[in-house]
Amino acid sequence: MRSVLNLFFLVFIIFAQAQNVQGELETEVSTYTDASLVSEFEENDKKEFQKAAELIAIPYRAFENIKTTENGYYVISGTFSKSRNLKSQVKKLNKKGFNAGYFQNPQNELYYLYLNHYTSWQDALNDCSTKFDNRYEDEVWVLKMLNGETETVEDIDSIVVESGSVKNTSLGPFETVSIEDTNAIPVEDVTYNMLSEAKDNSTEAKSKLIKRADEYFDKMWYAEAAKLYEQALSKGEKSYSYEVLKKAGDAHYFNTDMENAYKWYDTLYTRYESEMSSDYLFKYAHSLKGIGNYKRSKRLLKLYNRKLAGEEIEPETEQNEIVLDGLLRMQEKFDIQNININSKYSEFSPMYYSGDQMVYASAKDSSIFTTRKYKWNNQPYLDLFVAKVNEESQDFKDAIKFSKKINTKYHEASVAFSPDNETMYFTRNNYGKKLKRDKNGINHLKIYRSKKVNDEWLEAEEVSFNSDNYSTGHPALSKDGKQLYFVSDMPGSIGETDIFVVDVLEDGSFSSPRNLGPEINTEHKEMFPFINDKKLYFSSDGHVGLGGLDVFEVAFDDEVGFLEVRNVGKPINSKKDDFSFIVNEETQKGYFASNREGGKGDDDIYSFKTLQVEEIPANINAISGIVTELITGDLMPNALVELLDENNIKLKEMETDENGNFIFEDLDADTRYVLKTTKGSYFNDTREAATKDNEIVNVDVSMRKLNDMIAVENGIKKLKTEMIHFNFDKSYIRTDAALELDKLVAVMNDSPNMVIKIESHTDSRGDAVYNKYLSDKRAKSTRDYIIAQGIDPSRIESAIGYGEEQLINECDGTVRCTEEQHYLNRRSEFIIVNM
């Protein structure tokens, strides 16, 4: 799916990943310690140092036997070929409160400028993680200095994984600077590879090839970069450094060439398994799905889940495997056909238009003299086309380019039309008179709106919730045109890209964007929404699927909102990318796009129609029950009860009668089911039940009011939630935390005058300044998520982190405390300021 992902999930994700390349590279730098050095490290302390450095994404390495230096840890800010002006730099740094200096490594003749020297690695890492209390913003790394009586290490870089460059996100490739060069190497251009290349000129030609590949990669010219990485890696295993293997895999992965992505991720895993981050385990597992190796993909996803969240996620992993097995065995219920307008390029995102027409995106080259190509995948830029539809065959014909006022020389795609076909929304590069970029050089995507006047589309204007600092795209309108769904990586996102919604107001303006929440959005990619009057359809690689992007559906209820997410199954979904699904619910005919094998080009549009499914004979097995209110025991009529199978696929639903009763009949015997009960201002209730042969099984359900979350402690009103967890040293909202925050949002929606303030706390372990900094980031991340669910920002008075300043027990470091006692202090509180 080399074109759609170029414009959409790849641009979205590469925006995120381009900003995080630096963090990923640094996190994954680790060391292989030479045997002569192992004896100098106290093993446990060494491992703790390495683990801590990796967790907070601080690169590190080790030198030995350098005169004029002391044992311990140096925080390095720059590497230079000459010492000119270093003294003045040291003076400037010392005026800022550092204890700076520099030294020369005689083995590579380079000079190292350091900010501080430490005897404790904990102090060094604490200062790095807080950016020296925000006094130093540039990149740094930690050097372990060993000057004891040890064997000389012939190759100083043999103790460091070839992990690639560590550079500022906005920078391009570098040129190796020789020792004879009289100019200093700026700190932002220094890389670990440079240190190696400075003393090994035999790899100069190979390095230039890799540098050119890196240059293309940094510009997101992935098709070009992939070719050069392949050439470099074909020269032999000496080229198999961590960074080169990683980027070679990425260059193919971002173009959804899963076969070649798998080849290099597999080599990366074979050589550097212990260094691979959770992100790369996920990519490796996904590439395995892309080649149909589901068994090995399951094993890698287990490793990914353990690395991401620990052993407690194992039951969820087992459940996901059950779901995947069910999808692989699922009977196919669709008939699909490749339509005739597909070309050797990319066609996708079909959308109904004006009764008997279809608008879609294509990279088909329609120019006469010149072809402008998008370097990401070496295809022409995308334009919108319109075609007539043969109702019987579902084929497109007489395709022509859409309005000249809409198509530009850059990308246009993914369109949505108002019910009267007089207003359209579509996705385009952030483009005025020229492409606009953010401070990191990223050109984002934006949603534009155009009105039709006298059968002509006017110049498009961007919508109000766009930004130059993040992407918006994939617009989809509700059937009445009153809600606009879209995809973004804006603040408040759960994953890489999330689905949001805004209300389209009477005057044409929009409400604040609301995140659809963790039931739909995951930590990965959700894209290409389409909604009708029955269901929301979207594509995702975060929910359990067959590989790449899969199409999912979720029904919705006017009272309770969206219900359970369900994979639509084969043959709509494949081991490749399947996306931009649309359907006419009355005829059960529709279209989607895929880059699966057997197509005409890159991404092809397929038509489908639903096959008739045989009805299952009825039986007398049943599950019945009664729904009551938890506190009062009152009966609850009109509660919605859903019956799901073990794969969480909805089978039936019904409302309780006036006495709170429900019953599901004609079920399989000796089978496990899930009952999900929802109602208005009550928390959802989910529980398992199993049928017995020729029996009615009774299940009683008790529901708790949302307002039961309001409690009074020491005269202060608070919203009580389960513990809001964060990953170690991170501040993004985890899926389990999002579920708890959604309960809080539900209470605030039920009490529209409620105003809260958010307070986040840590335990007393670690540096106090850093604890306060981290807790403040977590408080503000929590605030952003709540706002993204549609809560007015004015209803959150403040979001402040207090670190360890407000402990609720005696565990201040002066007494021995258990882990459970420390745990009580790691909390987020939601204080009710006004009701």
PDB file of C-alpha atoms in Angstrom, residues 250 255 262 321-322 332 345 366 399 407 430 435 447 471 493 504 536 540 651 660 682-683 693 782 808 811 834:
ATOM      1  CA  ASP A 250      11.840   0.811   8.078  1.00  0.00           C
ATOM      2  CA  ASN A 255       6.184   1.506   1.932  1.00  0.00           C
ATOM      3  CA  TYR A 262      10.684  -8.841   7.363  1.00  0.00           C
ATOM      4  CA  GLU A 321      -4.533 -15.218  20.175  1.00  0.00           C
ATOM      5  CA  ILE A 322      -7.997 -16.750  20.522  1.00  0.00           C
ATOM      6  CA  GLU A 332     -15.894 -15.948   4.231  1.00  0.00           C
ATOM      7  CA  TYR A 345      -0.296   3.096  -9.492  1.00  0.00           C
ATOM      8  CA  SER A 366      -2.192  11.870 -16.356  1.00  0.00           C
ATOM      9  CA  ALA A 399     -13.152   8.480 -14.979  1.00  0.00           C
ATOM     10  CA  ASN A 407      -6.590  19.263  -7.244  1.00  0.00           C
ATOM     11  CA  ASN A 430      -0.405  21.802   4.358  1.00  0.00           C
ATOM     12  CA  LEU A 435       4.389  23.784   1.282  1.00  0.00           C
ATOM     13  CA  ILE A 447      -8.516  18.912   6.132  1.00  0.00           C
ATOM     14  CA  SER A 471      -1.817  16.337  11.040  1.00  0.00           C
ATOM     15  CA  SER A 493      -4.198  11.123  21.230  1.00  0.00           C
ATOM     16  CA  VAL A 504     -20.656  20.728  12.551  1.00  0.00           C
ATOM     17  CA  LEU A 536     -18.719   3.132  12.123  1.00  0.00           C
ATOM     18  CA  SER A 540      -6.453  -0.296  12.361  1.00  0.00           C
ATOM     19  CA  LEU A 651     -24.071 -12.161  18.576  1.00  0.00           C
ATOM     20  CA  GLY A 660     -35.331  -5.745  34.484  1.00  0.00           C
ATOM     21  CA  TYR A 682     -24.317   3.835  34.962  1.00  0.00           C
ATOM     22  CA  PHE A 683     -20.971   2.119  34.544  1.00  0.00           C
ATOM     23  CA  ASP A 693     -26.905 -28.638  27.904  1.00  0.00           C
ATOM     24  CA  THR A 782      -4.132  13.621  31.808  1.00  0.00           C
ATOM     25  CA  ILE A 808       0.066  10.313  52.460  1.00  0.00           C
ATOM     26  CA  CYS A 811       7.521   6.849  53.453  1.00  0.00           C
ATOM     27  CA  ASN A 834     -17.362  23.354  41.830  1.00  0.00           C
TER      28      ASN A 834
END
